[in-house]
Structure formats: structure tokens, C-alpha cells
Coordinates of N, CA and C and ligand atoms in Angstrom, one line a residue:
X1 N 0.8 -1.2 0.0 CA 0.0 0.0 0.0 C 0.9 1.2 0.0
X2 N 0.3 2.5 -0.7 CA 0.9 3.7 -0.8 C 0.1 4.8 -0.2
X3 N 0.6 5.8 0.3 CA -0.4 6.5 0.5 C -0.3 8.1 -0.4
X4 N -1.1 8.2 -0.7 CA -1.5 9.4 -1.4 C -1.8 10.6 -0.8
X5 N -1.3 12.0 -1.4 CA -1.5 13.2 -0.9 C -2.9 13.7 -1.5
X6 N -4.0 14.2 -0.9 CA -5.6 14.4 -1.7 C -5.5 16.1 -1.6
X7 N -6.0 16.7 -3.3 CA -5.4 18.2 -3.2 C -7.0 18.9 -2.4
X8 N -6.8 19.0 -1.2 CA -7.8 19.4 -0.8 C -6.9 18.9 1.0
X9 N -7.5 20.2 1.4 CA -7.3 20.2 3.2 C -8.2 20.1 4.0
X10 N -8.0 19.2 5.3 CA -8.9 18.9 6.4 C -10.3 20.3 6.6
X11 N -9.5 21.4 6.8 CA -9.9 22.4 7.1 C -10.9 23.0 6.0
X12 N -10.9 22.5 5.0 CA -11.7 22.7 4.1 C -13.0 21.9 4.2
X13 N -13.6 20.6 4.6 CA -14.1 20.3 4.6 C -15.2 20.1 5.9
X14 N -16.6 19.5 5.3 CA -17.8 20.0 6.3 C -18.2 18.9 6.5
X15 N -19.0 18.4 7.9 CA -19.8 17.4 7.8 C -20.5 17.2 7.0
X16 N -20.8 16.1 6.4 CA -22.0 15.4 5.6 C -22.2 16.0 4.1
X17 N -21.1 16.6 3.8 CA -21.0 17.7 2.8 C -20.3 17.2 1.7
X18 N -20.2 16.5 0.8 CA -19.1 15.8 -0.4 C -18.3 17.1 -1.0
X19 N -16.8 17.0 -1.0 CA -16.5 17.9 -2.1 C -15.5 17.1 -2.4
X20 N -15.3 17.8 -4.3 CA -14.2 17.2 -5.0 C -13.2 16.7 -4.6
X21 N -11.9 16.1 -4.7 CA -10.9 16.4 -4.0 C -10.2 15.5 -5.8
X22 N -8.8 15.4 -6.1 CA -8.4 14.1 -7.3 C -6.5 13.7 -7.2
X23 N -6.4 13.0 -7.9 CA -4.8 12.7 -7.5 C -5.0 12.2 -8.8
X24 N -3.7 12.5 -9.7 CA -3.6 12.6 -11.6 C -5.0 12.1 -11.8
X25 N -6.0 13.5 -11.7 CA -7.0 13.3 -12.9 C -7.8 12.6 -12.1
X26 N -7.6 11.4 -11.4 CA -8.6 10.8 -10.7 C -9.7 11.3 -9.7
X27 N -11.1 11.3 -9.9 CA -12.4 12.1 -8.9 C -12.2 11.5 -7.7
X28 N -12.1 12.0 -6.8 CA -12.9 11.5 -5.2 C -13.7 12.7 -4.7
X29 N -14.5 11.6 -3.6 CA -15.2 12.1 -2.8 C -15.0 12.5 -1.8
X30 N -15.2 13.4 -1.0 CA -14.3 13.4 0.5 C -15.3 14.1 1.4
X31 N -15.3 13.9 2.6 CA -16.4 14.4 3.7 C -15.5 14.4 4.9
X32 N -16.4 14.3 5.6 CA -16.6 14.4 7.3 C -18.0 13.9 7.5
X33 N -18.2 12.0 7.9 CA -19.4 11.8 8.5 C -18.9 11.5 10.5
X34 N -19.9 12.3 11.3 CA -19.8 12.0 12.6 C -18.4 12.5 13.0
X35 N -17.6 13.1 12.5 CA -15.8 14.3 12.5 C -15.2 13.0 12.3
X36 N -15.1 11.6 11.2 CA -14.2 11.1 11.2 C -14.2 11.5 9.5
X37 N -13.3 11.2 8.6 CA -13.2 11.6 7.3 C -13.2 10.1 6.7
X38 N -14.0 10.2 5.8 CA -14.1 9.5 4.3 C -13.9 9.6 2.8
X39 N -13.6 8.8 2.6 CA -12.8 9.1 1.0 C -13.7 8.2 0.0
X40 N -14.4 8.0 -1.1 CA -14.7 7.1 -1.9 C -14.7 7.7 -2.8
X41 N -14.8 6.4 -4.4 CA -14.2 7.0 -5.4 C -15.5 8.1 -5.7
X42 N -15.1 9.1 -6.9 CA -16.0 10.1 -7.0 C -16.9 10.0 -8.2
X43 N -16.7 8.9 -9.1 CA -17.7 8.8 -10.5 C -19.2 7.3 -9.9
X44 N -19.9 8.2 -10.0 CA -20.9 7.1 -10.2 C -20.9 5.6 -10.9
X45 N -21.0 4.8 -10.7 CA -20.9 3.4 -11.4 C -22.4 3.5 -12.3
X46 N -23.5 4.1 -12.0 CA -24.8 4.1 -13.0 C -24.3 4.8 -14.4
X47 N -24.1 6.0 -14.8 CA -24.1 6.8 -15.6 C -22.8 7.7 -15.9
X48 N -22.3 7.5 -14.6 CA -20.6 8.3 -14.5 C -21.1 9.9 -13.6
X49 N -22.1 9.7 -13.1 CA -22.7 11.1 -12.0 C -21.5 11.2 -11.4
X50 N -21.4 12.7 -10.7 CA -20.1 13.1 -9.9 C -20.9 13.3 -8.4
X51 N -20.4 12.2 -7.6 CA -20.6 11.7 -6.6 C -20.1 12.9 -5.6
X52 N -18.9 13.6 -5.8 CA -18.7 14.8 -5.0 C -19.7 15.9 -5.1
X53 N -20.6 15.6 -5.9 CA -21.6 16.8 -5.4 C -22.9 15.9 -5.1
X54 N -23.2 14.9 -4.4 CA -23.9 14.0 -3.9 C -24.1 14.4 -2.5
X55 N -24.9 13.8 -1.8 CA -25.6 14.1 -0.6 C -25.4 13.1 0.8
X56 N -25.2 13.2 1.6 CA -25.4 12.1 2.9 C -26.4 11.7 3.1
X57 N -27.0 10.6 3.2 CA -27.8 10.3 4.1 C -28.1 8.7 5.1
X58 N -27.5 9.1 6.3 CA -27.3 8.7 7.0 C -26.3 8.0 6.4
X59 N -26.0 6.3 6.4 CA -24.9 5.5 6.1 C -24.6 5.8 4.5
X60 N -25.2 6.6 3.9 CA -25.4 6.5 2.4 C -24.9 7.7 1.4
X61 N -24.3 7.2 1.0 CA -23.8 8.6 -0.2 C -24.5 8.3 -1.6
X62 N -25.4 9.9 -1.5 CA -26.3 9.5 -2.9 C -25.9 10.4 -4.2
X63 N -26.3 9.9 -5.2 CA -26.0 10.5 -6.2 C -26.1 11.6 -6.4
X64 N -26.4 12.6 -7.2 CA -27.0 13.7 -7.5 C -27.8 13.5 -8.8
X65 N -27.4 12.4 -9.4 CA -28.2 12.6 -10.8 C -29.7 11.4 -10.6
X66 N -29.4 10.7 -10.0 CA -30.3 10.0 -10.1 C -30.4 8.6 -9.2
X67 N -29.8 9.2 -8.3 CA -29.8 9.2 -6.7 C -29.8 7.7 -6.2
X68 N -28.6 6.9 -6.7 CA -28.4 6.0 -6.3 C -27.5 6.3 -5.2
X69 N -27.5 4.8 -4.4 CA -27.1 5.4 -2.9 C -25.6 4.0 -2.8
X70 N -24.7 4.4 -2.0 CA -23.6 3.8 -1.8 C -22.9 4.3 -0.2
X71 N -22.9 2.8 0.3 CA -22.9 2.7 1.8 C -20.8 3.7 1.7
X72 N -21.2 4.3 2.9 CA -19.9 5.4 2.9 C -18.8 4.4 3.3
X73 N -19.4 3.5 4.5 CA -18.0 2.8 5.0 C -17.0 1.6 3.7
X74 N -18.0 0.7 2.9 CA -18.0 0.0 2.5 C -18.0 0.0 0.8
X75 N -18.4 1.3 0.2 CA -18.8 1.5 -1.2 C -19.3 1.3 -1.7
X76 N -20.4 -0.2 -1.2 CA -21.2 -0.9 -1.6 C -22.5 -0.5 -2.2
X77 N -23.1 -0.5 -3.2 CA -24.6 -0.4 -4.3 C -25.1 -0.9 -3.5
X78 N -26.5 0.4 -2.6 CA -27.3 0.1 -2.1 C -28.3 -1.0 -3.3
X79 N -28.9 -1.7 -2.4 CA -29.8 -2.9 -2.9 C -31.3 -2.2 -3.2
X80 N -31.0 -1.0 -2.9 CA -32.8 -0.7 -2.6 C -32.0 0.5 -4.1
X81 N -31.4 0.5 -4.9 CA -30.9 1.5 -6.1 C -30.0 0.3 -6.8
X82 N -30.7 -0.3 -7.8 CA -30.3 -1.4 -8.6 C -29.8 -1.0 -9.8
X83 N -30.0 0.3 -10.0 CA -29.5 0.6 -11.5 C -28.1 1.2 -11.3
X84 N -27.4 1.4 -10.0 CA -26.1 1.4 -10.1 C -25.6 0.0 -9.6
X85 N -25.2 -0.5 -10.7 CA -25.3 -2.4 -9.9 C -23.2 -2.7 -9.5
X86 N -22.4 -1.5 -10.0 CA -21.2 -2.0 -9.0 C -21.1 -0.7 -7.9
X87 N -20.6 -1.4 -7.1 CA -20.2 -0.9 -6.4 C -18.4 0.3 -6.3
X88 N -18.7 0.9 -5.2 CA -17.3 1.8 -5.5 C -16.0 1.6 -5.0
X89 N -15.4 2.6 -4.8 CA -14.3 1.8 -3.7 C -14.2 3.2 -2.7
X90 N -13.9 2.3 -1.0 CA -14.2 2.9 0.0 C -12.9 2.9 0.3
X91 N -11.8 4.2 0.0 CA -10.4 4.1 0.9 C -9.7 4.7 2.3
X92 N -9.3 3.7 2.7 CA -8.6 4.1 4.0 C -7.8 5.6 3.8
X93 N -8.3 6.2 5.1 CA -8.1 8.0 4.8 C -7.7 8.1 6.4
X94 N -6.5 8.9 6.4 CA -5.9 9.7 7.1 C -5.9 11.3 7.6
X95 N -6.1 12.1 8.1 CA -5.8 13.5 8.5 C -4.7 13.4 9.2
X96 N -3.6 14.6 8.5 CA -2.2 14.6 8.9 C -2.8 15.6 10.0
X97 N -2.0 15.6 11.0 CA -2.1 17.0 12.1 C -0.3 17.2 12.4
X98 N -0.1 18.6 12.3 CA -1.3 20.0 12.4 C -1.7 20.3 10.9
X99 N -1.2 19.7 9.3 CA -1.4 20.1 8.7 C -2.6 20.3 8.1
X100 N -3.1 19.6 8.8 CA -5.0 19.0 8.2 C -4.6 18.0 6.7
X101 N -3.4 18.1 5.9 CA -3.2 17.0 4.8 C -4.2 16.0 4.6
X102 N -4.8 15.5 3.7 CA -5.9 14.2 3.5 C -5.0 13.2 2.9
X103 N -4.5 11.9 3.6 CA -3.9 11.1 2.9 C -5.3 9.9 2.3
X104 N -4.5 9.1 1.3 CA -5.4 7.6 1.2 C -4.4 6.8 0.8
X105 N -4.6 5.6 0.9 CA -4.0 4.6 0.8 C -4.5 3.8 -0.9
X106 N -3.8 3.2 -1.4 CA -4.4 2.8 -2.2 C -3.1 1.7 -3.0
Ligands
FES201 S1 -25.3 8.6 -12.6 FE1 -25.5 8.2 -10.5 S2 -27.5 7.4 -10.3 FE2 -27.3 7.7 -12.4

């Protein structure tokens, strides 16, 4: 495993709030659910929706286009939203302190 620098700072980010974040060109998603941080990838598996501008709810990160839902811890295609039938990937994420830095592993 490697870990990756994410161009985006701790300090920038809000609870329950997705914003962009990428490493060469690649989308993620990045939050704050409950003050711990989450990373998953950021293109929809349905259509290619950008999941960084998607919504929380509760265990669930939903789409914006057409609101399929993908569990935050695990990435997994809610069952109850069949038309995004893979799943994403959920990576292990770090906050450097004091720099606020966003690492992931991958
Ligand atoms: S593109 Fe995400 S639900 Fe359709």
C-alpha cells in the first residue's frame, strides 16, 4: 500500500458535505461523517454522476443525478438502487495534524 496526498485540506471540509478532491485526474469524494473523514471513489458506477456533489444520508452517499445510494463505510450499491449495480471503492483515509493534509491509501 501507498499513501497518497488528496489536493484538498482537512480544514476545508464539512460534515455530511461531499466535495471534490483528485490525484492525476482521478475524482474523489471526500467528507466528514460524525468528525471522522471519508474518502470514496467520486464517479458514479450508473451513468458516471459526480458523486462529489452527492448528498449524505445517514450511512449513504447518494447520487446527485439519479440518486443512487452507496454505503460510505464500505462503497457498496445500495440494494434498494439497482441501477447502479457495482459498487465503488471505500479508501482508508488519514488527516495529517497539524497540517490538516488528507492522505489515502491505495
Ligand atoms: S449517474 Fe449516478 S445514479 Fe445515475
Amino acid at each position: 500500500m501507498t499513501e497518497y496526498k488528496l489536493s484538498i485540506n482537512a480544514k476545508d471540509l464539512k460534515e455530511d458535505s461531499p466535495v471534490e478532491s483528485e490525484i492525476n485526474g482521478k475524482k474523489y469524494a471526500v467528507f466528514l461523517h460524525q468528525e471522522k473523514i471519508h474518502v470514496l471513489g467520486g464517479i458514479c458506477t450508473h451513468e458516471g454522476g459526480p458523486l462529489y456533489d452527492g448528498s449524505i444520508d445517514g450511512n449513504e452517499l447518494i447520487c446527485p443525478w439519479h440518486s443512487a445510494a452507496f454505503n460510505i463505510h464500505t462503497g457498496n450499491a445500495s440494494e434498494n438502487t439497482p441501477w447502479a449495480a457495482e459498487d465503488i471503492v471505500s479508501y482508508k483515509a488519514r488527516i495529517d495534524a497539524p497540517s490538516g493534509d488528507v492522505f489515502i491509501e491505495m
